[in-house]
Short mmCIF file of C-alpha atoms in Angstrom, two decimals:
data_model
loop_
_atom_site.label_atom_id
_atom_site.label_comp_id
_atom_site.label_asym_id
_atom_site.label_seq_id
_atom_site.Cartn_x
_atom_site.Cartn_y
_atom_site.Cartn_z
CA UNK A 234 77.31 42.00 -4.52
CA UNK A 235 79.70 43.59 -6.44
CA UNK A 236 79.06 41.45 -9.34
CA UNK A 237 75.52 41.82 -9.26
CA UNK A 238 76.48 45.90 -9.15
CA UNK A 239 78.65 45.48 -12.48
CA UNK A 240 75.77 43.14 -14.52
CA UNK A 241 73.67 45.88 -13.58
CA UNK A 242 75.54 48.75 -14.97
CA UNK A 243 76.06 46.86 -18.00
CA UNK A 244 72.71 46.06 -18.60
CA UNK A 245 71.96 49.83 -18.18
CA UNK A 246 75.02 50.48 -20.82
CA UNK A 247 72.93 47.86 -23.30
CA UNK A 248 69.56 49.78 -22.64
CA UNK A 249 71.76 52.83 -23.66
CA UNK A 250 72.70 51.13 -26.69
CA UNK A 251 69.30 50.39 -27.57
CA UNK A 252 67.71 53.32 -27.55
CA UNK A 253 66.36 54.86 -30.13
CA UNK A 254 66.76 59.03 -30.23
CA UNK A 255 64.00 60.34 -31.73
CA UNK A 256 63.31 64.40 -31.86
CA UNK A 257 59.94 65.29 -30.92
CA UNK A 258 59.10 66.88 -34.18
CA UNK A 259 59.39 63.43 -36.22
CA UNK A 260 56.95 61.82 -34.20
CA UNK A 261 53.28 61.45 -36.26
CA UNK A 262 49.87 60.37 -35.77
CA UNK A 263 48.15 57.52 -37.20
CA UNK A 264 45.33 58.95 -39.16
CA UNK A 265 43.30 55.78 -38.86
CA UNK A 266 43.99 54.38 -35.23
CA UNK A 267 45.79 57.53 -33.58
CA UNK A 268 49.52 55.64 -32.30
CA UNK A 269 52.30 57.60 -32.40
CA UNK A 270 54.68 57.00 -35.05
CA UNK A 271 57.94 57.84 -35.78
CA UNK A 272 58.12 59.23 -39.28
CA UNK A 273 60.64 57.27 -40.94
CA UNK A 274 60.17 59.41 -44.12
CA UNK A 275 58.40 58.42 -47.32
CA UNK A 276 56.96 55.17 -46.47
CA UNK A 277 55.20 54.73 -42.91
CA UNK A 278 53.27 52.31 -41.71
CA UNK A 279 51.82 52.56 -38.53
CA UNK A 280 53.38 50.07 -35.93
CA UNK A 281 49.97 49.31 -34.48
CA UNK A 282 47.57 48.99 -37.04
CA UNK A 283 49.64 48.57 -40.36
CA UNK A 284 47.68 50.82 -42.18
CA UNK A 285 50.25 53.29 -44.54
CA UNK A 286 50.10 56.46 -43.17
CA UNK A 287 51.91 58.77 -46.21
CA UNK A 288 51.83 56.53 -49.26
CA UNK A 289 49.06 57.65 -51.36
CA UNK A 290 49.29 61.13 -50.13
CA UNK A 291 53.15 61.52 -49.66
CA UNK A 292 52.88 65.50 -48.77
CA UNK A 293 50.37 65.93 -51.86
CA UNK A 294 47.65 67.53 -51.70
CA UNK A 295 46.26 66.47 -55.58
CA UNK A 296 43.67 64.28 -54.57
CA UNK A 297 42.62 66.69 -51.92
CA UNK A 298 42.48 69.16 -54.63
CA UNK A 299 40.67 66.98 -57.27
CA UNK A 300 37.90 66.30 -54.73
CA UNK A 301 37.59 69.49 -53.78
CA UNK A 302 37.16 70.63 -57.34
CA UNK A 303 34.40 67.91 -58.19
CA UNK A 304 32.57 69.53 -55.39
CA UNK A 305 32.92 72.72 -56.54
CA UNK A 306 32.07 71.62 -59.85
CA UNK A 307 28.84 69.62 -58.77
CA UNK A 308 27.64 72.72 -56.05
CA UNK A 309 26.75 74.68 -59.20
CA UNK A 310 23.99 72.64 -60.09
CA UNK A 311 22.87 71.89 -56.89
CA UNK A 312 21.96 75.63 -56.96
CA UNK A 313 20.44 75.98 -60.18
CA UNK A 314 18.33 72.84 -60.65
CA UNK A 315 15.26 72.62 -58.41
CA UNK A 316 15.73 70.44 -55.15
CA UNK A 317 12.10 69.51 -54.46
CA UNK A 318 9.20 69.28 -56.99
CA UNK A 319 5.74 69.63 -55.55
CA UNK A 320 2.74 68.17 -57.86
CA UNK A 321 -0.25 69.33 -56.50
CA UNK A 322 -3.78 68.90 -58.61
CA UNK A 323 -1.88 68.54 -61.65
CA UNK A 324 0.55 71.67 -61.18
CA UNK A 325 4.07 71.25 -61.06
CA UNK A 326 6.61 73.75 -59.02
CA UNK A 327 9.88 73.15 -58.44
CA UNK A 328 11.85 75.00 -55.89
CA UNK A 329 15.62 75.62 -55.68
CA UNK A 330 17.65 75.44 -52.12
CA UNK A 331 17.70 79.36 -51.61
CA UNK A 332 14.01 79.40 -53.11
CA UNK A 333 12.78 76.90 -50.52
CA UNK A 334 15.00 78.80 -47.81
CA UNK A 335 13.33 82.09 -49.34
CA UNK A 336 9.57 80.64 -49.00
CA UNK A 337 10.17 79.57 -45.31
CA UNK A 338 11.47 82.99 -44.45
CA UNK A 339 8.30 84.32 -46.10
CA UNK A 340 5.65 82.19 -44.27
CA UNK A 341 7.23 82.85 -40.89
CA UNK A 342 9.34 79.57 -40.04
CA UNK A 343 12.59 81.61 -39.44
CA UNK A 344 14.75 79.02 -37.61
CA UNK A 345 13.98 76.34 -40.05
CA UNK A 346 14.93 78.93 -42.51
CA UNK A 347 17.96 79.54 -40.78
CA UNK A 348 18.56 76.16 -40.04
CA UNK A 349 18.36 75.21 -44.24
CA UNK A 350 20.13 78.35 -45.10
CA UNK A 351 23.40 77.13 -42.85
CA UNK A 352 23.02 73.53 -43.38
CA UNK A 353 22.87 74.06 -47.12
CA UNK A 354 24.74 77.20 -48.23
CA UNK A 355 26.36 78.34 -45.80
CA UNK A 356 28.57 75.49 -44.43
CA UNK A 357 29.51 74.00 -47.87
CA UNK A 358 30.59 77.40 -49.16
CA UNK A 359 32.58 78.14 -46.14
CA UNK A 360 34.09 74.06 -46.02
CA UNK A 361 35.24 75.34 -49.84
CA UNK A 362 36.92 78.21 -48.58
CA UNK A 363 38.48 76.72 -45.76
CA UNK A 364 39.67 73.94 -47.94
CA UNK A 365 40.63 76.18 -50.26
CA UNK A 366 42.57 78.41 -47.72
CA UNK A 367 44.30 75.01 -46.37
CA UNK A 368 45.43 73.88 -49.32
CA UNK A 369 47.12 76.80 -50.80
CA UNK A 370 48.45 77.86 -47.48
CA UNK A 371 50.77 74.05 -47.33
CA UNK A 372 52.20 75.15 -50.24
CA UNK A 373 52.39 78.91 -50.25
CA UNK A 374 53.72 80.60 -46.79
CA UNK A 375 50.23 82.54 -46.75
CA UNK A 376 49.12 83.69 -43.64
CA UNK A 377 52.29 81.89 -41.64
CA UNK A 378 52.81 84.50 -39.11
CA UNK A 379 49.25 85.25 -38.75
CA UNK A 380 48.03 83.43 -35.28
CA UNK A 381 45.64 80.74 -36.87
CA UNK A 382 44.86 77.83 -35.63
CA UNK A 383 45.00 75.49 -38.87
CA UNK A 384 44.42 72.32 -36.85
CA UNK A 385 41.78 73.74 -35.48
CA UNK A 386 40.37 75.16 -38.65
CA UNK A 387 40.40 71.83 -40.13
CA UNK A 388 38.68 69.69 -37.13
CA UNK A 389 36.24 72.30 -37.10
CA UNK A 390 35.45 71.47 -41.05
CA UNK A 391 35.76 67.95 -40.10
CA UNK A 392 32.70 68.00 -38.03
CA UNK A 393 30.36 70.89 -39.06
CA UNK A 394 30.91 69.25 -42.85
CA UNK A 395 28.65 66.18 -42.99
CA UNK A 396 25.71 68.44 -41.64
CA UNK A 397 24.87 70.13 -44.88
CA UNK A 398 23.82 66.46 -45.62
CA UNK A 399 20.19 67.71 -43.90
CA UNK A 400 19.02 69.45 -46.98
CA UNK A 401 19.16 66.31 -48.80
CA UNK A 402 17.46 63.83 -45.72
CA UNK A 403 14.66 66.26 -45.71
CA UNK A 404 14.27 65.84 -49.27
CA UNK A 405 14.44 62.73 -49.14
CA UNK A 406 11.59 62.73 -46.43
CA UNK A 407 9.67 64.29 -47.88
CA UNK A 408 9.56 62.65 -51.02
CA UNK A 409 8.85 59.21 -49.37
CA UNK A 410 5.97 60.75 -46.45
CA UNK A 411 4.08 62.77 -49.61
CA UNK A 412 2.37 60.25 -51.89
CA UNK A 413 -0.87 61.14 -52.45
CA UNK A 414 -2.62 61.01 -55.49
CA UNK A 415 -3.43 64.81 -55.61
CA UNK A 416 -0.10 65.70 -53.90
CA UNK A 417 2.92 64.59 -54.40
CA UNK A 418 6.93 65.77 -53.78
CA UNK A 419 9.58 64.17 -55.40
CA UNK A 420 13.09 64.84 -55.45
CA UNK A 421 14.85 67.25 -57.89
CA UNK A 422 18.31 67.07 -60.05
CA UNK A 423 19.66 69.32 -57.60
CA UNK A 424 19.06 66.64 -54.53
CA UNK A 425 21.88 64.80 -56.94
CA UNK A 426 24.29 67.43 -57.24
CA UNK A 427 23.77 67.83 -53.99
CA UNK A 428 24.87 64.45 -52.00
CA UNK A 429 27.47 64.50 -54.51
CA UNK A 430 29.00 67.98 -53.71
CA UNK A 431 28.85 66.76 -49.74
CA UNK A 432 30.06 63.37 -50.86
CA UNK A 433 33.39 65.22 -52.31
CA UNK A 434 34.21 68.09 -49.98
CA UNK A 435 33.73 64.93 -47.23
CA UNK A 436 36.39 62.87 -49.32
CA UNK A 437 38.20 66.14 -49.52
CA UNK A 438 38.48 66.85 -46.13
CA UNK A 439 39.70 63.17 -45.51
CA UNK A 440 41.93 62.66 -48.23
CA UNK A 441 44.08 66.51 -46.84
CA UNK A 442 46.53 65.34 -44.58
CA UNK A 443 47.04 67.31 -41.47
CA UNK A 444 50.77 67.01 -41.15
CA UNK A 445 50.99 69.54 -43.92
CA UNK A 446 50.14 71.81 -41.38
CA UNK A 447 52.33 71.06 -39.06
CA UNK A 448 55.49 71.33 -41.84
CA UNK A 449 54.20 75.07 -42.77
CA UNK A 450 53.71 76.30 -39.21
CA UNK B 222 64.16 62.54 -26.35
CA UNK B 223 65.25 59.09 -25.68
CA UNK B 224 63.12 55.77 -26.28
CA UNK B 225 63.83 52.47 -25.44
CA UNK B 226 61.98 50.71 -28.56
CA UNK B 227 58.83 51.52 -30.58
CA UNK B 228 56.71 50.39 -28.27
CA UNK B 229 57.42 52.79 -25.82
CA UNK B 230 55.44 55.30 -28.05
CA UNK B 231 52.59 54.09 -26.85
CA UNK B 232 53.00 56.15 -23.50
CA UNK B 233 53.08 59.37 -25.68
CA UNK B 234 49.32 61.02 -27.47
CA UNK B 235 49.37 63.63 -29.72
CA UNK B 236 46.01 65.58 -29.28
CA UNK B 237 43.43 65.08 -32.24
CA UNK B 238 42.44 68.64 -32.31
CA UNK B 239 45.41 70.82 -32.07
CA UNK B 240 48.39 68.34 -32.57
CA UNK B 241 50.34 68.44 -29.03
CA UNK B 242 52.52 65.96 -27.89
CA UNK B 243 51.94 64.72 -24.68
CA UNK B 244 52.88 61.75 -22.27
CA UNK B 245 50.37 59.77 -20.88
CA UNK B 246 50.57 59.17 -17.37
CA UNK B 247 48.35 56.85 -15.44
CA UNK B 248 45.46 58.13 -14.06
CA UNK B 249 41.91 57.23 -11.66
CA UNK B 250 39.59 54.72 -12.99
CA UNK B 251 36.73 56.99 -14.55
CA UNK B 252 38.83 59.94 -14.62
CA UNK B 253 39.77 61.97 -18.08
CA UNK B 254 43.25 63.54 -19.48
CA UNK B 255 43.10 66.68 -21.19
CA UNK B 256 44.69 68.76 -23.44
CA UNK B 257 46.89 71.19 -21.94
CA UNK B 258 46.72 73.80 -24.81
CA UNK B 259 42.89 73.42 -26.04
CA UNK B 260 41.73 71.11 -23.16
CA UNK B 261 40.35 68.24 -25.71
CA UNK B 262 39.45 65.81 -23.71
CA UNK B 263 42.78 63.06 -25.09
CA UNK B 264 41.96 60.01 -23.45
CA UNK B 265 39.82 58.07 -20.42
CA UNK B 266 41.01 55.16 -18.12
CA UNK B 267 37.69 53.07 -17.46
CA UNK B 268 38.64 49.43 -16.27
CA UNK B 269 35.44 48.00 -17.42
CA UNK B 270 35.59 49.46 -20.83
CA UNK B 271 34.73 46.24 -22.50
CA UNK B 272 31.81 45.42 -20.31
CA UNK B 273 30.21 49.04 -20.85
CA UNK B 274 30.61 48.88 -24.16
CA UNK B 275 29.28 45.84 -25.09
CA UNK B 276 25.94 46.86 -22.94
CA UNK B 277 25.67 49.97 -24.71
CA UNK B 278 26.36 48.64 -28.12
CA UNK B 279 23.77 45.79 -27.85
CA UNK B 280 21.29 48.16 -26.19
CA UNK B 281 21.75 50.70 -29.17
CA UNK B 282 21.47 47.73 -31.59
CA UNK B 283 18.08 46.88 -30.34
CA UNK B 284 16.71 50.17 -30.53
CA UNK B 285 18.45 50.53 -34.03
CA UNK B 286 16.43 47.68 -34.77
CA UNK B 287 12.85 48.83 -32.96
CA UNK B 288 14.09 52.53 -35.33
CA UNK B 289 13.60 50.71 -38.75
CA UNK B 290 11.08 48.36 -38.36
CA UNK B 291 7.86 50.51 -37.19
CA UNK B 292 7.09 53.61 -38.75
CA UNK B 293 8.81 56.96 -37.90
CA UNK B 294 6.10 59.26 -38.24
CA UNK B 295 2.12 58.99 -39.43
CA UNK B 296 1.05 61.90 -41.26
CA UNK B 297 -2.90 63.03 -42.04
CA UNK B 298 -3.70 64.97 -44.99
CA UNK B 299 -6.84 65.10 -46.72
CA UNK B 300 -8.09 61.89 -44.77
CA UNK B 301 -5.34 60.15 -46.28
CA UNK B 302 -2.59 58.60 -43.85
CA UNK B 303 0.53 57.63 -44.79
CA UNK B 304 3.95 56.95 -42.74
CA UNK B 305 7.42 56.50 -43.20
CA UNK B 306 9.96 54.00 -41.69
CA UNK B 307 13.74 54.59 -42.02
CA UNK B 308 13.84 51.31 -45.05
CA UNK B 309 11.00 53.34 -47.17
CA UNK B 310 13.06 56.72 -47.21
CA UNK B 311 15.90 55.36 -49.48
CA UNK B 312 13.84 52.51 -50.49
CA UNK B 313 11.93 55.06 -52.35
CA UNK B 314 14.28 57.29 -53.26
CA UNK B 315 15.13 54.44 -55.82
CA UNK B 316 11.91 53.71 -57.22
CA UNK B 317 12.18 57.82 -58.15
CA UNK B 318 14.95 56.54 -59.85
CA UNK B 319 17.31 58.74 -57.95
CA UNK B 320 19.96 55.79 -57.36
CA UNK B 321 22.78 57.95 -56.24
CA UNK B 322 20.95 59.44 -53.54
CA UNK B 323 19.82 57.10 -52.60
CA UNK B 324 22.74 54.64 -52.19
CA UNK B 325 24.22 57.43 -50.57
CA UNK B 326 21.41 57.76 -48.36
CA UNK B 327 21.21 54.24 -47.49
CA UNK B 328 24.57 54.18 -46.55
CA UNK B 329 24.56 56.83 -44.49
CA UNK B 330 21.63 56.40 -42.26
CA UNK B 331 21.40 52.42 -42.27
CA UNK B 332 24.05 50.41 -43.64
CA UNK B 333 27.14 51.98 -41.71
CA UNK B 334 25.35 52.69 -38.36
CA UNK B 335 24.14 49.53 -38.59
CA UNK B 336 28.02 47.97 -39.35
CA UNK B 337 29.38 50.10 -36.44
CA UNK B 338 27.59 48.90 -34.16
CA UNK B 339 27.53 45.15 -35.38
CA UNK B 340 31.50 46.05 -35.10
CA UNK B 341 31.03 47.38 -31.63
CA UNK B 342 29.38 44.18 -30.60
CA UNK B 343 31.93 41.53 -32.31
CA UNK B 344 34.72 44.07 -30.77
CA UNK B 345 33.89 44.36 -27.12
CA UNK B 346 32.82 39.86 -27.30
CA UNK B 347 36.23 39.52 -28.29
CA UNK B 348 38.08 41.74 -26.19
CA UNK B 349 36.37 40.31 -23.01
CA UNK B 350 36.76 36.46 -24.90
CA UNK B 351 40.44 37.41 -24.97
CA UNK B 352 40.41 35.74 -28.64
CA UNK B 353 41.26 36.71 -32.06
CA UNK B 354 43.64 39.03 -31.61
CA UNK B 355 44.20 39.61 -36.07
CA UNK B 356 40.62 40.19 -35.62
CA UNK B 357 39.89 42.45 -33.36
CA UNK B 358 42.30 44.45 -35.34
CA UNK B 359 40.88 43.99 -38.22
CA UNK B 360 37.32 45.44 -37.21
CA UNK B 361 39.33 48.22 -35.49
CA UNK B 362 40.84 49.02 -38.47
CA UNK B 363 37.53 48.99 -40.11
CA UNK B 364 35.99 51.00 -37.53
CA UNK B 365 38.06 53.78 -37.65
CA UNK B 366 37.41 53.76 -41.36
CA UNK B 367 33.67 53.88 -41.58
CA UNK B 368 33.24 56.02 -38.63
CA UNK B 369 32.93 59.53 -39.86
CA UNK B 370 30.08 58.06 -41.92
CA UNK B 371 27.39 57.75 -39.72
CA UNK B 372 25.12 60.04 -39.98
CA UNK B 373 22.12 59.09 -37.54
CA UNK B 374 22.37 62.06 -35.83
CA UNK B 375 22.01 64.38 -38.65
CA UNK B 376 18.90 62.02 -40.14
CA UNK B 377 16.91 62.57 -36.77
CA UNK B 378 17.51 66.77 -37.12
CA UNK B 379 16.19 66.63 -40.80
CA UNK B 380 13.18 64.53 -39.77
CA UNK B 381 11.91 67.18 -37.76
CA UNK B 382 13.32 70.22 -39.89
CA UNK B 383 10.48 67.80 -42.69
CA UNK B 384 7.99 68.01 -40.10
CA UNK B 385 8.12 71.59 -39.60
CA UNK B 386 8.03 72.39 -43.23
CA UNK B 387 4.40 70.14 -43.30
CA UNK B 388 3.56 71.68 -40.15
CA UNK B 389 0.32 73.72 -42.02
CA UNK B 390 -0.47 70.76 -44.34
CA UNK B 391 -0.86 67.65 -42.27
CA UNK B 392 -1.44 66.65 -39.20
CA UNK B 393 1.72 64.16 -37.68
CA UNK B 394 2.13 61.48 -35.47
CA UNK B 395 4.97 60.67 -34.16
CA UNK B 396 5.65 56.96 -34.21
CA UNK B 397 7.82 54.58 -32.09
CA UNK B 398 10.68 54.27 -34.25
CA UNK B 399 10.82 57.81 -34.04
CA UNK B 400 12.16 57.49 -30.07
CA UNK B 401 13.91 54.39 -30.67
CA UNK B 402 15.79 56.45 -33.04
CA UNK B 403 16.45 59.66 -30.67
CA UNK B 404 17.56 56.93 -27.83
CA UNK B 405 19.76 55.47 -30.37
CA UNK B 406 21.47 58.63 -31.26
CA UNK B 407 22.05 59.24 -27.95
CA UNK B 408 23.71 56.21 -27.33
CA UNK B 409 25.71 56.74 -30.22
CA UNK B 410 26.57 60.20 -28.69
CA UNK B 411 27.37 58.75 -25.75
CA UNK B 412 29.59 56.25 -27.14
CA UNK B 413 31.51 58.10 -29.58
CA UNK B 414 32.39 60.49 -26.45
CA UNK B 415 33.46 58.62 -24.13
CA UNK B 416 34.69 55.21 -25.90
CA UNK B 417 37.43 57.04 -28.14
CA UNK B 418 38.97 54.10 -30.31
CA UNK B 419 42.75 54.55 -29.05
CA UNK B 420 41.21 53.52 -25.87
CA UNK B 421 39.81 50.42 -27.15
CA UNK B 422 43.04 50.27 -28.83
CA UNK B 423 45.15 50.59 -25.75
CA UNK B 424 42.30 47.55 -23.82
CA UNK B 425 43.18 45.62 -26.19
CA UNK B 426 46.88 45.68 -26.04
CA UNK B 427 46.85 45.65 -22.47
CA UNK B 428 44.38 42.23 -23.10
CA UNK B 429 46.53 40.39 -25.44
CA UNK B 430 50.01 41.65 -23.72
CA UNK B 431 48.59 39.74 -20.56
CA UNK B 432 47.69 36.61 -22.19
CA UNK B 433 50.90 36.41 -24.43
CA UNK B 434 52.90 36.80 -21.13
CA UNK B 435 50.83 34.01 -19.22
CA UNK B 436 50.99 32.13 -22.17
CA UNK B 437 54.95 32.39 -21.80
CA UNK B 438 54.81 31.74 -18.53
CA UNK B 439 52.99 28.49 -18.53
#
């Protein structure tokens, strides 16, 4: 008895040895299959799925910012060239995304108005500005006492984002249903410009990495 | 706080929304764990995850399926018909000669959805096969990767945001694929909400710790 008491207290004393202490602030999250990690500085890879979690973005937020400005870069287009081109009985007319918003409003279809207006101008402008916001405020203590949520802030970008994609399915609709030979739509430069700009602030929004966040909080 | 070794950090979730730690505990078979600062839902025990999911998957692959091979919708104008399946959007987005669109299209509305669930499938066959254990990693890996991708959902809201706009024009039909694609987004809904990949994660260890330790055993 007594010698199964003392194996057992030494066995504890091992278990004592062997464990690790780890503060609660060091432990991450696998962007890719969500373990917890401990963050063992520069170089992590996750225990579970082996995937690096910090080596190409290694508290940089460069490639963030490089997508960010491509998609800046291509949403200027996107605004200026025209998105769909109707050819009707020889005619052409080309409208832009506020000027096919702008004729909606006008014949009466308000939410589909409303509905192109945020999927299209509204959400990417705003993703820009959040991004923006994001990635000045992990460098810059900018608005560190004020009570927003970042994380929150950013999932919310995460999921609104890929829905300004609609302007550019419905173009693309369109353009495939219409195909007559006295009407016909077919896709502008700006339907280009477009998927691009969503492309980039999508690959922006992955490429930021949330634990910035959590070191400026 | 103390650990034992690394893979005691599996008991421990940090919420995806808001970035709490937390420590899983066990909890009723169909039952849900929440958040306790923003109340995301952070993780579901169901005991016959693999079997659920591999009905779902297969069910949404066949309706993926019925979705691109009959037409979406029919449209009248003039006396002329014409109609649209899922294949001839993109397809003809590149004889436009818009190729970037339209590989971005393509990939967005057919090639990944299609790949997740083909994923799905191979995932949940495994998982119940207790086999390939590199593999099923592998495709979970993949998974995670391609996931934010998919954008079915957001196709079947711009196909009737199109319709609207043609509402005066032409008269529409709405064609089968057109509910084989609503059921399909549903099931992919349904399956992105309740089959969140750390729990297919966690099956799976819980699947291959079992059979390494019989394995031992025997």
């Amino acid at each position: 008895m007594d010698v199964e008491k003392k194996n057992l207290f030494k066995k504890e004393q091992e278990r004592e040895v062997c464990m690790i202490e780890v503060k609660e602030d060091e432990l991450i999250r696998c962007p890719v299959c969500e373990a917890v990690n401990i963050d063992k500085g520069k170089e992590n890879k996750c225990r579970r799925c082996g995937s690096a979690i910090y080596k190409h973005r290694t508290f940089q937020t460069e490639k963030s910012w490089a997508y960010l400005i491509t998609a800046i870069i291509a949403y200027i287009p996107a605004n200026l060239y025209p998105m769909l081109i109707t050819k009707q009985f020889g005619t052409t007319e080309g409208s832009t995304i506020l000027g096919g918003v702008l004729m909606l409003w006008e014949h009466g279809s308000y939410p589909i108005a409303a509905i192109i207006f945020f999927a299209s101008i509204v959400i990417p402008v705003l993703k820009f500005l959040v991004l923006f916001y994001l990635l000045i405020s992990v460098k810059y203590p900018l608005g560190k006492d004020r009570k927003v949520n970042k994380h929150k802030l950013y999932y919310l970008t995460e999921v609104i984002g890929p829905w300004s994609m609609i302007d550019v399915f419905v173009v693309a609709i369109l353009a495939a249903l219409i195909h007559l030979a006295n009407i016909e739509i077919v896709a502008g430069t700006a339907a280009t410009a477009f998927a691009l700009s969503v492309f980039f602030t999508l690959l922006a929004a992955h490429a930021f990495d949330t634990r910035l966040i959590k070191e400026n909080r | 706080m103390k650990l034992e070794n690394e893979d005691a950090l599996d008991d421990l979730v940090i919420c995806h929304k808001c970035h709490t730690l937390h420590k899983e505990i066990n909890i009723q078979d169909g039952s849900k764990a929440c958040c306790r600062e923003c109340g995301t839902v952070l993780y579901r025990y169901d005991s016959r995850l693999a079997e659920h999911g591999l009905a779902l998957s297969i069910a949404a692959l066949i309706f993926f399926a019925l979705a691109n091979f009959f037409p979406l919708v029919k449209i009248e104008i003039l006396g002329h018909e014409q109609f649209i399946t899922i294949p001839k959007t993109f397809v003809s987005l590149f004889d436009n000669g818009f190729y970037i669109v339209g590989l971005i299209c393509s990939f967005l509305i057919f090639i990944f959805p299609l790949m997740i669930f083909s994923i799905y499938v191979c995932l949940f066959c495994l998982l119940k096969l207790r086999i390939g254990e590199t593999l099923s990693k592998e495709l979970l890996i993949l998974l995670s990767h391609i996931m934010p991708w998919s954008m079915s959902d957001i196709f079947l809201i711009s196909i009737l945001v199109a319709l609207v706009k043609l509402i005066g024009y032409a008269q529409i039909h709405m064609g089968i694929a057109f509910w084989a694609l609503m059921v399909f987004v549903l099931l992919d809904l349904y399956m992105t909400r309740t089959m969140h990949i750390s729990e297919i994660w966690m099956l799976r260890k819980r699947i291959f710790l079992k059979k390494n330790r019989k394995e031992k055993s025997a």
